[in-house]
Every structure is written in C-alpha cells, then in structure tokens.
CSV table of C-alpha atoms in Angstrom, one decimal:
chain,number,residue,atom,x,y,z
P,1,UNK,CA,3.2,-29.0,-17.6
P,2,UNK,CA,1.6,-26.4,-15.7
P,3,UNK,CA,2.6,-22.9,-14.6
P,4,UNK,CA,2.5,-21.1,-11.6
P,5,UNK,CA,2.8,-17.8,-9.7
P,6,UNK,CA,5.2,-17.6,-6.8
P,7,UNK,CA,4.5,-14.4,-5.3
P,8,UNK,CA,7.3,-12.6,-3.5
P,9,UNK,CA,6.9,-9.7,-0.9
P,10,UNK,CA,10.6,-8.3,-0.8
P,11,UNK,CA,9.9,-6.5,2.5
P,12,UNK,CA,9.1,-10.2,3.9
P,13,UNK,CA,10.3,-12.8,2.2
P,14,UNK,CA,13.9,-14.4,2.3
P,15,UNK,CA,16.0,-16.1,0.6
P,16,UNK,CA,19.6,-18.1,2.0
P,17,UNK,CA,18.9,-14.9,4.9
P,18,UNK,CA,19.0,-12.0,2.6
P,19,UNK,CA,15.6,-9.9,1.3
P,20,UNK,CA,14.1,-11.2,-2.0
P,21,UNK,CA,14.6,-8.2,-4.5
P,22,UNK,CA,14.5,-8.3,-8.1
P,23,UNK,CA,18.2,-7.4,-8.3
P,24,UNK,CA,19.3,-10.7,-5.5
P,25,UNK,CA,17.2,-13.2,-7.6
P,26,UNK,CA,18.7,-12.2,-10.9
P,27,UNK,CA,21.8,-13.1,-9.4
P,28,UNK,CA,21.0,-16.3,-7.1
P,29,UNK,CA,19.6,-17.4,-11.3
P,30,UNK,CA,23.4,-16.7,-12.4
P,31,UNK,CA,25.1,-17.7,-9.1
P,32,UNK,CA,23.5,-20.4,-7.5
P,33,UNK,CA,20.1,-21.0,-9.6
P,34,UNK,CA,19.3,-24.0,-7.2
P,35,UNK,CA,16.1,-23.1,-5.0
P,36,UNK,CA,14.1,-24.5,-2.0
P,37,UNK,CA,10.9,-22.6,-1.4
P,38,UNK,CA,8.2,-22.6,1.0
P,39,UNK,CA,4.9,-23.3,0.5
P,40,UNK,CA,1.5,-23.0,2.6
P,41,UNK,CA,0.1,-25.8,1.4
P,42,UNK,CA,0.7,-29.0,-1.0
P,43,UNK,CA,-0.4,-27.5,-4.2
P,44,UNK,CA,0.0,-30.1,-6.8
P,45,UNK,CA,3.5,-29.1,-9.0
P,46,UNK,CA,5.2,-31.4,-10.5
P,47,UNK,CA,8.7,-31.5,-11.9
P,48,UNK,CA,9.0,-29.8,-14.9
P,49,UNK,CA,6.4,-27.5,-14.0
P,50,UNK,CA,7.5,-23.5,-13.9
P,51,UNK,CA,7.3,-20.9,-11.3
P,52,UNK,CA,7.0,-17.4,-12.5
P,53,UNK,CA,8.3,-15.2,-9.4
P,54,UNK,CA,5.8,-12.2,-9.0
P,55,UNK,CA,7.3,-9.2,-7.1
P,56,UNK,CA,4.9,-7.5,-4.8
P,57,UNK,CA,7.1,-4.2,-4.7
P,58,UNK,CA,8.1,-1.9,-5.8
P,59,UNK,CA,6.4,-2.2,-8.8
P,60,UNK,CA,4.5,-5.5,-9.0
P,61,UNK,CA,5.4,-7.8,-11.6
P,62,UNK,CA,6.7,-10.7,-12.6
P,63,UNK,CA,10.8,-10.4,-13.2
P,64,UNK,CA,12.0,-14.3,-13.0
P,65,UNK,CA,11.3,-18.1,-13.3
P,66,UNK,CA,11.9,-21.3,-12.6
P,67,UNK,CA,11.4,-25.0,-12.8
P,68,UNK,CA,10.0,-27.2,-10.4
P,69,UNK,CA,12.6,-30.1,-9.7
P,70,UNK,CA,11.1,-32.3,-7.9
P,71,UNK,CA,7.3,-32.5,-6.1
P,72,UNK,CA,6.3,-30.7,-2.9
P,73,UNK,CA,7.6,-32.5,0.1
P,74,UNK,CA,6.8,-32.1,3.9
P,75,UNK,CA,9.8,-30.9,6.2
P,76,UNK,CA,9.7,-33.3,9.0
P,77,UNK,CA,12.6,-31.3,11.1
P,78,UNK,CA,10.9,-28.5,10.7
P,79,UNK,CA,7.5,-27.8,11.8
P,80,UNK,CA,7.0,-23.9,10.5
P,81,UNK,CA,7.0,-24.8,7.5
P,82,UNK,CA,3.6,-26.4,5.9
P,83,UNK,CA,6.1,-27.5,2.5
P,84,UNK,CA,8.9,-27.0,0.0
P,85,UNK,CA,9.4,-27.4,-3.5
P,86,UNK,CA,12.6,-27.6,-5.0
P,87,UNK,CA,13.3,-25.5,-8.1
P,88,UNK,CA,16.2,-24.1,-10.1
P,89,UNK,CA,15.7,-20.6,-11.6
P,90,UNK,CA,15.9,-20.4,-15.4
P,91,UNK,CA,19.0,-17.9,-15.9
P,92,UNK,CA,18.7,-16.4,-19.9
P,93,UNK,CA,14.5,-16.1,-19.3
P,94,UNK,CA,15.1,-14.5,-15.6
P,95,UNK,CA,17.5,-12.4,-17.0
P,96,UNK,CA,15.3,-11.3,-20.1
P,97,UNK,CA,12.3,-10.8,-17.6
P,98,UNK,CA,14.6,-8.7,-14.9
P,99,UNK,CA,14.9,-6.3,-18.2
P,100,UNK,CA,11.6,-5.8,-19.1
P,101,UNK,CA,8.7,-7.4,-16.8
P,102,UNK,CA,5.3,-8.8,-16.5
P,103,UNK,CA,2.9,-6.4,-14.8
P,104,UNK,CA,0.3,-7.5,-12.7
P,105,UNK,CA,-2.6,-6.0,-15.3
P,106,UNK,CA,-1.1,-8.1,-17.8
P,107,UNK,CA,-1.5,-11.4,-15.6
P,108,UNK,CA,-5.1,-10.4,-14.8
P,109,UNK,CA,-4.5,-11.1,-11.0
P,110,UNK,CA,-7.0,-10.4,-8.7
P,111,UNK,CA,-6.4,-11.3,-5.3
P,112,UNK,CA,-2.6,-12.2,-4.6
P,113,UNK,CA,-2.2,-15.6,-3.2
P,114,UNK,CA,1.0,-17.2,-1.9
P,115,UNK,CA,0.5,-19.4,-5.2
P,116,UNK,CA,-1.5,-19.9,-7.8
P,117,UNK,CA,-1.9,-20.8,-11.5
P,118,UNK,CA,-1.1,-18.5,-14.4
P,119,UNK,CA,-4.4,-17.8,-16.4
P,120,UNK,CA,-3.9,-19.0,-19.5
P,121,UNK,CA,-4.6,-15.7,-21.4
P,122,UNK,CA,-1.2,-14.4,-19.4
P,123,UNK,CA,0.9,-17.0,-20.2
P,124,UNK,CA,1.5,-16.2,-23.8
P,125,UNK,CA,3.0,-12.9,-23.0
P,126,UNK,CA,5.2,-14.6,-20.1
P,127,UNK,CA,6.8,-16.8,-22.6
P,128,UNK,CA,7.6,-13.9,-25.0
P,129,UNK,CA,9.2,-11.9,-22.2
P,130,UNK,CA,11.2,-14.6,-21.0
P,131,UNK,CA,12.2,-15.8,-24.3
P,132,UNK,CA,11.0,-19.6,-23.6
C-alpha cells in the first residue's frame, strides 16, 4: 500500500460543480463518499492505496482521505483530462482530520505538486490524526 498527497486549491478545483473547501468534502465523506478525481499524469496507485487531501487555503493542510478503488484509467470521451482515479473518502478519519489537521510543516512538503507521495516521516502523524 502506498500513500499519497492529493492536493486541493479550493479557489480552483471542483468537485460534482461546486468549490472544494474543507467544510464540502467533509460532507461529500458523509454524503456521497464515492470520488472520481483528475490526475495530470498516470502515477502508479493502486487500489487500496490512500489519498490524503491537502488543502492549499486557507490554511494549508491536510483535512481528509481516501482510498483508491480502482487504478488510474484514461478518459477516452474526454480529452482534457490526462486521467482519473476512482476513490471513496474515508468518513470517521476525514471527519477526525476536518477537526484537527495536518499542516504542511508537519508533512515536510516542499514544492506542492498535483500529487505526490507522503514522506514516510509524515505518515505516522497522518494516521494518528485520522485515527487509522
């Protein structure tokens, strides 16, 4: 299993047409946890892999996760978009992490990629903040 940082600009990014704040993924986790998400390249997830959703602002951290359902996949309809990954959001440990987040000094990010793996020193104090 590996893990991996989705990183979310609320002031760009989208999700079923509405802005991708903290507050609208906590409830798409309680709602309708089901995911597709964009992707500008392959990457190499597989299922059973997690994504930990890392908020650009306000304050940047990570507040939610999921789990990759099913391996990246090319949109043939739809040129736009390089690929997807289907993933369902982890409702108790996006809810625990909505209360009381990751910041971005505890994940030792440097520069912010669309996606990229957790360092391995972070992911110890993911799991305790999400209670996995």
């Amino acid at each position: 299993m590996a893990d991996w940082i989705y990183i979310l600009n609320p002031q760009l990014d989208m999700l079923d047409g509405e802005p991708t704040d903290r507050e609208t993924i906590r409830q798409l986790a309680e709602e309708e946890p089901e995911l597709e998400l964009w992707l500008s390249r392959r990457n190499r997830m597989k299922p059973g892999d997690r994504l930990w959703f890392f908020f650009t602002h306000p304050d940047a951290a990570v507040c939610a996760v999921g789990e990759v359902d099913e391996e990246p996949w090319q949109d043939p309809d739809d040129t736009e978009v390089s690929y997807l990954v289907a993933a369902t959001l982890l409702t108790e440990a996006t809810k625990a992490l909505s209360r009381d987040p990751v910041g971005r000094e505890q994940l030792g990010l440097g520069q912010v990629r669309s996606v990229q793996k957790v360092k391995p020193e972070a992911l110890p104090v993911l799991l305790e903040r999400s209670g996995l």
